[in-house]
GROMACS .gro file of N, CA and C in nm:
model
  243
    1MET      N    1   2.374   0.515   0.862
    1MET     CA    2   2.335   0.448   0.983
    1MET      C    3   2.320   0.301   0.950
    2THR      N    4   2.360   0.225   1.042
    2THR     CA    5   2.358   0.073   1.030
    2THR      C    6   2.230   0.024   1.099
    3GLN      N    7   2.136  -0.030   1.038
    3GLN     CA    8   2.019  -0.076   1.097
    3GLN      C    9   2.031  -0.229   1.162
    4THR      N   10   1.960  -0.241   1.255
    4THR     CA   11   1.962  -0.381   1.325
    4THR      C   12   1.849  -0.475   1.275
    5SER      N   13   1.846  -0.580   1.296
    5SER     CA   14   1.735  -0.669   1.257
    5SER      C   15   1.598  -0.613   1.324
    6ALA      N   16   1.626  -0.580   1.450
    6ALA     CA   17   1.492  -0.524   1.524
    6ALA      C   18   1.420  -0.397   1.449
    7ASN      N   19   1.542  -0.295   1.411
    7ASN     CA   20   1.480  -0.182   1.341
    7ASN      C   21   1.406  -0.223   1.202
    8ILE      N   22   1.470  -0.321   1.139
    8ILE     CA   23   1.414  -0.359   1.001
    8ILE      C   24   1.294  -0.422   1.028
    9ALA      N   25   1.267  -0.505   1.128
    9ALA     CA   26   1.131  -0.574   1.167
    9ALA      C   27   1.035  -0.465   1.206
   10ASP      N   28   1.072  -0.363   1.277
   10ASP     CA   29   0.980  -0.245   1.305
   10ASP      C   30   0.948  -0.178   1.176
   11ASP      N   31   1.029  -0.148   1.080
   11ASP     CA   32   0.994  -0.079   0.952
   11ASP      C   33   0.907  -0.193   0.875
   12ALA      N   34   0.913  -0.300   0.878
   12ALA     CA   35   0.837  -0.404   0.806
   12ALA      C   36   0.683  -0.397   0.864
   13LEU      N   37   0.682  -0.399   1.012
   13LEU     CA   38   0.559  -0.379   1.071
   13LEU      C   39   0.489  -0.265   1.037
   14ASP      N   40   0.559  -0.144   1.027
   14ASP     CA   41   0.503  -0.022   0.985
   14ASP      C   42   0.438  -0.028   0.844
   15LEU      N   43   0.507  -0.086   0.773
   15LEU     CA   44   0.464  -0.100   0.628
   15LEU      C   45   0.351  -0.182   0.614
   16LEU      N   46   0.329  -0.294   0.693
   16LEU     CA   47   0.227  -0.376   0.693
   16LEU      C   48   0.099  -0.313   0.743
   17ARG      N   49   0.117  -0.218   0.852
   17ARG     CA   50   0.014  -0.150   0.903
   17ARG      C   51  -0.044  -0.032   0.800
   18ALA      N   52   0.048   0.022   0.746
   18ALA     CA   53   0.023   0.125   0.637
   18ALA      C   54  -0.060   0.057   0.523
   19THR      N   55  -0.005  -0.060   0.466
   19THR     CA   56  -0.085  -0.144   0.366
   19THR      C   57  -0.212  -0.195   0.418
   20HIS      N   58  -0.230  -0.227   0.533
   20HIS     CA   59  -0.368  -0.257   0.586
   20HIS      C   60  -0.459  -0.132   0.565
   21GLU      N   61  -0.415  -0.021   0.610
   21GLU     CA   62  -0.481   0.109   0.592
   21GLU      C   63  -0.527   0.133   0.445
   22ARG      N   64  -0.418   0.105   0.367
   22ARG     CA   65  -0.452   0.133   0.221
   22ARG      C   66  -0.540   0.041   0.164
   23ILE      N   67  -0.538  -0.076   0.209
   23ILE     CA   68  -0.644  -0.175   0.159
   23ILE      C   69  -0.779  -0.151   0.220
   24ASN      N   70  -0.799  -0.086   0.327
   24ASN     CA   71  -0.936  -0.053   0.379
   24ASN      C   72  -0.958   0.073   0.286
   25HIS      N   73  -0.878   0.179   0.250
   25HIS     CA   74  -0.924   0.266   0.164
   25HIS      C   75  -0.963   0.225   0.045
   26MET      N   76  -0.894   0.120  -0.013
   26MET     CA   77  -0.951   0.072  -0.148
   26MET      C   78  -1.083  -0.003  -0.140
   27ARG      N   79  -1.099  -0.057  -0.027
   27ARG     CA   80  -1.233  -0.133  -0.002
   27ARG      C   81  -1.348  -0.018  -0.006
   28VAL      N   82  -1.313   0.094   0.061
   28VAL     CA   83  -1.415   0.201   0.064
   28VAL      C   84  -1.447   0.243  -0.081
   29LEU      N   85  -1.322   0.261  -0.154
   29LEU     CA   86  -1.331   0.317  -0.291
   29LEU      C   87  -1.427   0.222  -0.375
   30PHE      N   88  -1.404   0.077  -0.372
   30PHE     CA   89  -1.483  -0.014  -0.447
   30PHE      C   90  -1.625  -0.011  -0.394
   31ASN      N   91  -1.647  -0.003  -0.274
   31ASN     CA   92  -1.792   0.021  -0.222
   31ASN      C   93  -1.854   0.128  -0.283
   32SER      N   94  -1.787   0.247  -0.299
   32SER     CA   95  -1.853   0.374  -0.349
   32SER      C   96  -1.861   0.349  -0.516
   33ILE      N   97  -1.795   0.257  -0.569
   33ILE     CA   98  -1.819   0.227  -0.710
   33ILE      C   99  -1.958   0.152  -0.723
   34ILE      N  100  -1.975   0.055  -0.635
   34ILE     CA  101  -2.081  -0.030  -0.632
   34ILE      C  102  -2.208   0.059  -0.610
   35LYS      N  103  -2.201   0.160  -0.504
   35LYS     CA  104  -2.317   0.235  -0.475
   35LYS      C  105  -2.354   0.325  -0.588
   36ASP      N  106  -2.249   0.380  -0.668
   36ASP     CA  107  -2.268   0.454  -0.764
   36ASP      C  108  -2.351   0.394  -0.883
   37LEU      N  109  -2.315   0.255  -0.904
   37LEU     CA  110  -2.375   0.181  -1.010
   37LEU      C  111  -2.515   0.157  -0.965
   38LYS      N  112  -2.533   0.115  -0.834
   38LYS     CA  113  -2.677   0.077  -0.799
   38LYS      C  114  -2.762   0.207  -0.798
   39HIS      N  115  -2.726   0.305  -0.736
   39HIS     CA  116  -2.808   0.420  -0.699
   39HIS      C  117  -2.800   0.542  -0.769
   40GLY      N  118  -2.683   0.557  -0.849
   40GLY     CA  119  -2.650   0.688  -0.922
   40GLY      C  120  -2.687   0.659  -1.064
   41LYS      N  121  -2.633   0.753  -1.147
   41LYS     CA  122  -2.651   0.732  -1.283
   41LYS      C  123  -2.508   0.688  -1.345
   42SER      N  124  -2.429   0.637  -1.251
   42SER     CA  125  -2.291   0.578  -1.293
   42SER      C  126  -2.210   0.689  -1.352
   43ASN      N  127  -2.233   0.830  -1.306
   43ASN     CA  128  -2.147   0.922  -1.362
   43ASN      C  129  -1.992   0.913  -1.319
   44ASP      N  130  -1.982   0.873  -1.184
   44ASP     CA  131  -1.855   0.873  -1.135
   44ASP      C  132  -1.773   0.740  -1.138
   45VAL      N  133  -1.823   0.649  -1.208
   45VAL     CA  134  -1.774   0.511  -1.202
   45VAL      C  135  -1.631   0.528  -1.270
   46GLU      N  136  -1.619   0.575  -1.389
   46GLU     CA  137  -1.484   0.572  -1.462
   46GLU      C  138  -1.380   0.652  -1.366
   47GLU      N  139  -1.421   0.769  -1.324
   47GLU     CA  140  -1.335   0.837  -1.235
   47GLU      C  141  -1.277   0.762  -1.106
   48LEU      N  142  -1.371   0.700  -1.047
   48LEU     CA  143  -1.344   0.619  -0.930
   48LEU      C  144  -1.255   0.500  -0.963
   49ALA      N  145  -1.295   0.443  -1.085
   49ALA     CA  146  -1.217   0.329  -1.115
   49ALA      C  147  -1.063   0.363  -1.150
   50ASN      N  148  -1.060   0.480  -1.215
   50ASN     CA  149  -0.917   0.549  -1.237
   50ASN      C  150  -0.844   0.574  -1.109
   51LEU      N  151  -0.919   0.635  -1.029
   51LEU     CA  152  -0.844   0.658  -0.893
   51LEU      C  153  -0.796   0.531  -0.812
   52GLY      N  154  -0.873   0.415  -0.819
   52GLY     CA  155  -0.841   0.299  -0.770
   52GLY      C  156  -0.720   0.256  -0.843
   53ALA      N  157  -0.724   0.248  -0.976
   53ALA     CA  158  -0.601   0.183  -1.053
   53ALA      C  159  -0.473   0.272  -1.020
   54PHE      N  160  -0.490   0.414  -1.011
   54PHE     CA  161  -0.387   0.494  -0.969
   54PHE      C  162  -0.342   0.458  -0.822
   55LEU      N  163  -0.415   0.429  -0.743
   55LEU     CA  164  -0.367   0.411  -0.584
   55LEU      C  165  -0.324   0.274  -0.584
   56GLY      N  166  -0.355   0.165  -0.655
   56GLY     CA  167  -0.307   0.043  -0.642
   56GLY      C  168  -0.174   0.031  -0.724
   57TYR      N  169  -0.156   0.111  -0.832
   57TYR     CA  170  -0.028   0.114  -0.909
   57TYR      C  171   0.078   0.200  -0.812
   58ASP      N  172   0.034   0.306  -0.754
   58ASP     CA  173   0.127   0.371  -0.664
   58ASP      C  174   0.176   0.312  -0.542
   59TRP      N  175   0.080   0.243  -0.461
   59TRP     CA  176   0.124   0.169  -0.363
   59TRP      C  177   0.189   0.054  -0.389
   60ALA      N  178   0.177  -0.017  -0.499
   60ALA     CA  179   0.251  -0.126  -0.528
   60ALA      C  180   0.390  -0.092  -0.566
   61ASN      N  181   0.423   0.028  -0.628
   61ASN     CA  182   0.558   0.068  -0.632
   61ASN      C  183   0.636   0.113  -0.523
   62TYR      N  184   0.555   0.187  -0.421
   62TYR     CA  185   0.596   0.204  -0.293
   62TYR      C  186   0.638   0.086  -0.211
   63VAL      N  187   0.546   0.005  -0.221
   63VAL     CA  188   0.595  -0.130  -0.143
   63VAL      C  189   0.698  -0.213  -0.200
   64ASP      N  190   0.714  -0.202  -0.326
   64ASP     CA  191   0.837  -0.266  -0.393
   64ASP      C  192   0.962  -0.201  -0.358
   65SER      N  193   0.947  -0.064  -0.355
   65SER     CA  194   1.077   0.000  -0.315
   65SER      C  195   1.118  -0.012  -0.170
   66GLU      N  196   1.006  -0.021  -0.076
   66GLU     CA  197   1.040  -0.064   0.055
   66GLU      C  198   1.105  -0.195   0.075
   67ILE      N  199   1.048  -0.282   0.008
   67ILE     CA  200   1.073  -0.422   0.027
   67ILE      C  201   1.237  -0.433  -0.028
   68LYS      N  202   1.281  -0.364  -0.129
   68LYS     CA  203   1.425  -0.370  -0.173
   68LYS      C  204   1.499  -0.296  -0.073
   69GLN      N  205   1.461  -0.200  -0.011
   69GLN     CA  206   1.544  -0.133   0.090
   69GLN      C  207   1.566  -0.228   0.216
   70MET      N  208   1.459  -0.272   0.249
   70MET     CA  209   1.461  -0.371   0.386
   70MET      C  210   1.556  -0.489   0.346
   71GLN      N  211   1.529  -0.543   0.226
   71GLN     CA  212   1.618  -0.657   0.188
   71GLN      C  213   1.767  -0.621   0.183
   72SER      N  214   1.805  -0.496   0.129
   72SER     CA  215   1.925  -0.439   0.136
   72SER      C  216   1.982  -0.425   0.279
   73ALA      N  217   1.897  -0.373   0.359
   73ALA     CA  218   1.934  -0.349   0.510
   73ALA      C  219   1.965  -0.507   0.576
   74LEU      N  220   1.869  -0.572   0.540
   74LEU     CA  221   1.890  -0.727   0.597
   74LEU      C  222   2.015  -0.794   0.552
   75ASP      N  223   2.064  -0.773   0.433
   75ASP     CA  224   2.168  -0.821   0.377
   75ASP      C  225   2.284  -0.781   0.447
   76ALA      N  226   2.291  -0.636   0.467
   76ALA     CA  227   2.394  -0.582   0.534
   76ALA      C  228   2.415  -0.617   0.679
   77VAL      N  229   2.294  -0.653   0.736
   77VAL     CA  230   2.316  -0.692   0.883
   77VAL      C  231   2.371  -0.851   0.881
   78GLU      N  232   2.341  -0.928   0.775
   78GLU     CA  233   2.399  -1.052   0.763
   78GLU      C  234   2.541  -1.059   0.747
   79VAL      N  235   2.573  -0.965   0.666
   79VAL     CA  236   2.721  -0.959   0.629
   79VAL      C  237   2.822  -0.920   0.774
   80THR      N  238   2.744  -0.836   0.854
   80THR     CA  239   2.820  -0.792   0.978
   80THR      C  240   2.811  -0.894   1.090
   81ARG      N  241   2.736  -0.995   1.064
   81ARG     CA  242   2.742  -1.108   1.174
   81ARG      C  243   2.856  -1.196   1.180
   0.00000   0.00000   0.00000
């Protein structure tokens, strides 16, 4: 299926919306780490930090893949013009 510029733009906006949501999740995670340090015995800090590291790494890889796909699609659209 050949994508149009509008389809690619829609995909980019969807990716930005999903990224915004993921950033909010990371904010909540970091706030949990702060609360655990302040009010808990810091039992979960390492696990929460590991989770944050995994989520950041995973999302970065996903976004990188999406960018490459969108760039390829845009390049194909430019060739057909």
